[in-house]
Amino acid sequence: MPISLELVVLSLVAYGAGLAIGWGLWGRDESRTE
């Protein structure tokens, strides 16, 4: 597996994980304030 491809995959995984965590935190906060 080329290093460049591995870096792309890792960056996409980290980006997706960050979105999931952020969406979960902010989504829960908004639902609680309602």
GROMACS .gro file of C-alpha atoms in nm:
model
   34
    1MET     CA    1   0.000   0.000   0.000
    2PRO     CA    2   0.157   0.332  -0.108
    3ILE     CA    3   0.224   0.582   0.168
    4SER     CA    4   0.032   0.854  -0.019
    5LEU     CA    5  -0.280   0.636  -0.038
    6GLU     CA    6  -0.246   0.546   0.328
    7LEU     CA    7  -0.223   0.914   0.424
    8VAL     CA    8  -0.537   0.992   0.222
    9VAL     CA    9  -0.728   0.708   0.387
   10LEU     CA   10  -0.616   0.811   0.736
   11SER     CA   11  -0.709   1.175   0.672
   12LEU     CA   12  -1.056   1.074   0.548
   13VAL     CA   13  -1.108   0.849   0.850
   14ALA     CA   14  -0.999   1.126   1.088
   15TYR     CA   15  -1.225   1.376   0.908
   16GLY     CA   16  -1.522   1.141   0.930
   17ALA     CA   17  -1.456   1.067   1.296
   18GLY     CA   18  -1.435   1.440   1.373
   19LEU     CA   19  -1.763   1.505   1.195
   20ALA     CA   20  -1.933   1.218   1.379
   21ILE     CA   21  -1.809   1.336   1.720
   22GLY     CA   22  -1.892   1.700   1.652
   23TRP     CA   23  -2.237   1.619   1.510
   24GLY     CA   24  -2.309   1.396   1.810
   25LEU     CA   25  -2.202   1.655   2.066
   26TRP     CA   26  -2.371   1.957   1.906
   27GLY     CA   27  -2.678   1.750   1.807
   28ARG     CA   28  -2.725   1.630   2.164
   29ASP     CA   29  -2.671   1.980   2.305
   30GLU     CA   30  -2.933   2.127   2.071
   31SER     CA   31  -3.183   1.853   2.156
   32ARG     CA   32  -3.126   1.912   2.529
   33THR     CA   33  -3.177   2.291   2.506
   34GLU     CA   34  -3.515   2.231   2.342
   0.00000   0.00000   0.00000
